[in-house]
Amino acid sequence: MRIQISLCLLLLCYCSSFFGLHSILVSGRCLDSQKLLLLALKNDLKFDSSLSTKLVGWNQSVDCCDWGGVTCDKAGHVIGLDLSNEFIAGGFNGSSSLFRLGFLKSLNLAYNSFNSAQLPSGFGKLTQVRYLNLSNANFEGQVPGDFSLMKKLVTLDLSSSPYYSLVLENPGLKMLIQSLTEVRELLLDNIKIITDGYHWSSVISSFLPNLQVLSLKGCGLSGPLDSSLATLKNLSFILLDENTFSSEIPESFANFQNLTVLSLRACNLSGSLPKKIFQIPTLKTIDLSSNVILKGPLPVFPENGSLENLVLSYTEVGGTLPDSIGSLPLLSRIELRGCKFTGPIPVSMQNLTRLVYLDLSSNLLTGSIPSFQSSKNLVSVNFYQNNLTGGIPSFHWEGLNSLQFLDLGYNSLIGNFPESLLTLQSLEYIYLSNNRLSGQISKDIDVSSYQLRDLDLSSNKFVGPIPGFIFKLPAISTLTLSKNNFNGIVDLDMFGKSTKLYALDLSYNDLTVRVNASKSSFSSLSELNTLKLASCKMQELPYLKNQTRLMMLDLSDNELSGEIPNWIWEVGNGYLRFLNLSHNKFSSLQKPYTFPFLLDVLDLHSNYLEGDIPIPPRRVYHLDYSNNNFRSSIPVNFGNVLTSTLFFSISNNKLVGVIPQSIRNATSLRILDLSHNTLTGPIPVIGNLKDLQSLDLSVNKLNGSIPEELASLRSLSFLNVSYNHLSGKIPQGSQFQTFTELSFKGNKELCGPPLKKSCNKKRI
Ligand SMILES: *[C@@H]1O[C@H](CO)[C@@H](O)[C@H](O)[C@H]1NC(C)=O
Ligand SMILES: *[C@@H]1O[C@H](CO)[C@@H](O)[C@H](O)[C@H]1NC(C)=O
Ligand SMILES: *[C@@H]1O[C@H](CO)[C@@H](O)[C@H](O)[C@H]1NC(C)=O
Ligand SMILES: *[C@@H]1O[C@H](CO)[C@@H](O)[C@H](O)[C@H]1NC(C)=O
Ligand SMILES: *[C@@H]1O[C@H](CO)[C@@H](O)[C@H](O)[C@H]1NC(C)=O
Ligand SMILES: *[C@@H]1O[C@H](CO)[C@@H](O)[C@H](O)[C@H]1NC(C)=O
Ligand SMILES: *[C@@H]1O[C@H](CO)[C@@H](O)[C@H](O)[C@H]1NC(C)=O
Ligand SMILES: *[C@@H]1O[C@H](CO)[C@@H](O)[C@H](O)[C@H]1NC(C)=O
Ligand SMILES: *[C@@H]1O[C@H](CO)[C@@H](O)[C@H](O)[C@H]1NC(C)=O
Ligand SMILES: *[C@@H]1O[C@H](CO)[C@@H](O)[C@H](O)[C@H]1NC(C)=O
Ligand SMILES: *[C@@H]1O[C@H](CO)[C@@H](O)[C@H](O)[C@H]1NC(C)=O
Ligand SMILES: *[C@@H]1O[C@H](CO)[C@@H](O)[C@H](O)[C@H]1NC(C)=O
């Protein structure tokens, strides 16, 4: 029986090997000693067995060479161990049995969470290791000196996240690598490498002659970027982002014959774009973005070059886009956001058939939008904030079935809405705001499977009714149609099925918005955060009591009247932050009411509100009560609740009494307007309102003199105290001369420049 089985096994092995399944033959030979070491390792390691996929399956009934993550040689020695992503959280120290797996050639513990533990000594015993990967394993502290004993290392990856920082100080970089001369891939991202000046590059270039991959992102390296690196002829990947080199890119970097990736994002690079580097035939990716003083035009690109990713956003690089950009057949990602490009988008870009991602936003581009008909893989197109003109030809977008993102906002585009966009079901974001687009959007289509989430058509000249499909978009989240000439009647309930609606803005059109004040499907939209219906001829407040997430509500410039209901302060579960009810016909606030404590902006101006001044919540930063009929005096402590307030106006009411001293405590104020009331008494000494820019106390009955301190308020540039009963001499501060507006007139007893009336010495 036994013989039969082993014969059978033998045959199986034979057959397997015959069919090329060699691995089955070499496994099945796990040495007991190796198995015991692995089991001891598993026993020590703390890992989450519900998430682990490899360690959890290590058990005696299976040959250890078949365990997940384990590789053996023919003799049954463990030569490879890959425990990356195993949710290991500790249980690893210098006496770990791992360090007795003396045959290991490859070890990967990446993406675990050793919880800021120190890296133990012991790695030096693993003298056969060629591949060591401890990246993102959340180790911290100094890298142990015995790492330098792993003399066969070819790949060393100790990259960490910025939050768990390893350090190379003592030993430093030189001590670590000076005997690791075989290394071809060195990745030490976010390790704090403490060296003086640019020694790091000469150290690397003298000890690692075979280096192909160098990744030292965010290592705290300083500059200048040194040309010694250029002696490493085989360097293929250079990733040195987020260090502070503060220098130019050395010319000699163009000598890398095999350069594939050059990434130097946010390194404070200066000088001009190194043109020659773009001529390297192997170059696929260049990222020099966020070097805000890096200048220069783009080079002429080599015909049929291999560039795939061109990333220069947030630099001073500018000039015209060269036609040769269209001769890079593999180009798939162009990120030139926030640069200084001028002139037209080259027509040659129509030839970029591999283009996936195109961002030319925030430049100074002019001319018309070319066609991207042949770039069938386009996912994202962003021309936001340029000066593009002409129409948006509909056929340009036909068949771009991968397109997800389109931003043409803030240009000077004219003509109609490109209706072909409405055939692209994958589109998630359409931004066309702030152009001069016009006409009616008439197309009605079945949008039940559309992905559209954000649609922004604001600040254009669209006319006609809001197209019907807009109310049926199943995924719509942000809909901004404000500042057009849309007309007709909109019943808010028409949005009742847009269950993902987060923000709705229909303001400033020619719409009449109707609501059902008692019960409505709109009020059950549970995601709604922002509702802006300014100037929508509304006569009734929508029912918003059930909106638990609403934080921004603008119902200004409507025909709302009567009491402001007290439930409005509970909208959004009391988390309302912005409320604008200005330019309506409200006459009072329903009592009792409690303002929500997070309210930042409260705008009630231009209503018919009467009675006492409502006491605002403490952190309000914009408070406008102007143009109402408030009749009380200003409460004594009013200034003490305005400590965070930047803007406060209560002009054009019927306030009486004095300006309370507590206004001195409103130290954040930039604009204070108490004009056009019947306030009496003196102007308080407010020399401590250091940020005050504008003070209007005109048309009241204030008396006494103008406090000297006003003349020394550094930020003040607008002062109007005209038409009061002020007396005495106008203070002569040097500040007053730079004011944009200064008015003292209509105070009979006031004297001195700039008034014509000079001060009679006797009267002072
Ligand atoms: C051992 O591992 C194998 C494969 O992962 C599994 O099928 C078996 O149930 C395990 N045995 C024990 C005793 O855990
Ligand atoms: C190392 O860890 C093992 C198992 O967790 C523990 O028994 C041993 O005491 C630790 N050794 C040191 C030096 O911390
Ligand atoms: C290290 O391991 C991680 C996770 O498996 C992997 O993403 C990374 O590319 C590896 N690093 C190197 C240099 O192979
Ligand atoms: C560069 O790589 C080539 C091919 O892999 C190799 O023959 C050569 O020795 C390497 N040069 C250096 C300086 O390491
Ligand atoms: C050039 O770089 C590629 C990787 O991009 C690598 O496979 C190749 O071996 C390198 N050649 C030389 C001569 O270094
Ligand atoms: C950036 O580099 C310039 C020199 O090119 C230097 O004057 C400046 O201080 C550097 N900025 C920072 C933040 O290091
Ligand atoms: C461009 O390069 C590709 C691949 O290297 C090659 O097949 C093609 O012939 C080249 N075309 C031109 C016009 O040089
Ligand atoms: C696109 O490429 C073709 C063939 O390489 C070329 O003839 C044509 O001039 C290019 N078009 C533009 C607009 O550059
Ligand atoms: C944009 O172009 C228009 C007309 O071509 C021009 O009047 C306007 O000044 C330009 N704006 C900017 C910011 O360049
Ligand atoms: C308001 O909604 C209720 C219940 O859905 C309905 O009966 C009533 O007719 C609606 N009122 C208006 C003015 O639409
Ligand atoms: C508001 O919510 C309450 C309780 O969640 C519910 O009973 C009521 O029907 C809702 N009102 C509207 C108009 O959706
Ligand atoms: C200003 O605030 C301080 C501290 O809160 C307070 O003690 C003082 O009474 C306030 N001044 C006035 C005039 O209310």
PDB file of C-alpha atoms in Angstrom, residues 706-714 716 719 729-739 742 744 753-754:
ATOM      1  CA  ILE A 706     -12.797 112.649  17.914  1.00  0.00           C
ATOM      2  CA  PRO A 707     -10.435 110.368  19.907  1.00  0.00           C
ATOM      3  CA  GLU A 708      -6.781 110.938  18.987  1.00  0.00           C
ATOM      4  CA  GLU A 709      -6.255 107.170  18.662  1.00  0.00           C
ATOM      5  CA  LEU A 710      -8.342 107.003  15.505  1.00  0.00           C
ATOM      6  CA  ALA A 711      -5.549 108.740  13.637  1.00  0.00           C
ATOM      7  CA  SER A 712      -3.075 106.036  14.595  1.00  0.00           C
ATOM      8  CA  LEU A 713      -5.113 102.977  13.606  1.00  0.00           C
ATOM      9  CA  ARG A 714      -2.755 101.324  11.141  1.00  0.00           C
ATOM     10  CA  LEU A 716      -7.973 102.267   8.901  1.00  0.00           C
ATOM     11  CA  LEU A 719     -13.536 107.052   8.104  1.00  0.00           C
ATOM     12  CA  LYS A 729      -9.973 119.637  16.804  1.00  0.00           C
ATOM     13  CA  ILE A 730      -9.588 116.907  14.182  1.00  0.00           C
ATOM     14  CA  PRO A 731      -6.605 114.763  15.256  1.00  0.00           C
ATOM     15  CA  GLN A 732      -3.583 115.214  12.999  1.00  0.00           C
ATOM     16  CA  GLY A 733      -2.227 111.710  12.488  1.00  0.00           C
ATOM     17  CA  SER A 734       0.041 110.941   9.595  1.00  0.00           C
ATOM     18  CA  GLN A 735      -2.197 107.971   8.802  1.00  0.00           C
ATOM     19  CA  PHE A 736      -5.090 110.176   7.756  1.00  0.00           C
ATOM     20  CA  GLN A 737      -3.191 111.340   4.683  1.00  0.00           C
ATOM     21  CA  THR A 738      -3.316 107.918   3.067  1.00  0.00           C
ATOM     22  CA  PHE A 739      -7.042 107.383   3.615  1.00  0.00           C
ATOM     23  CA  LEU A 742     -12.302 110.689   5.001  1.00  0.00           C
ATOM     24  CA  PHE A 744     -15.926 115.123   8.777  1.00  0.00           C
ATOM     25  CA  PRO A 753      -7.708 120.390   8.451  1.00  0.00           C
ATOM     26  CA  PRO A 754      -9.014 118.910   6.240  1.00  0.00           C
TER      27      PRO A 754
END
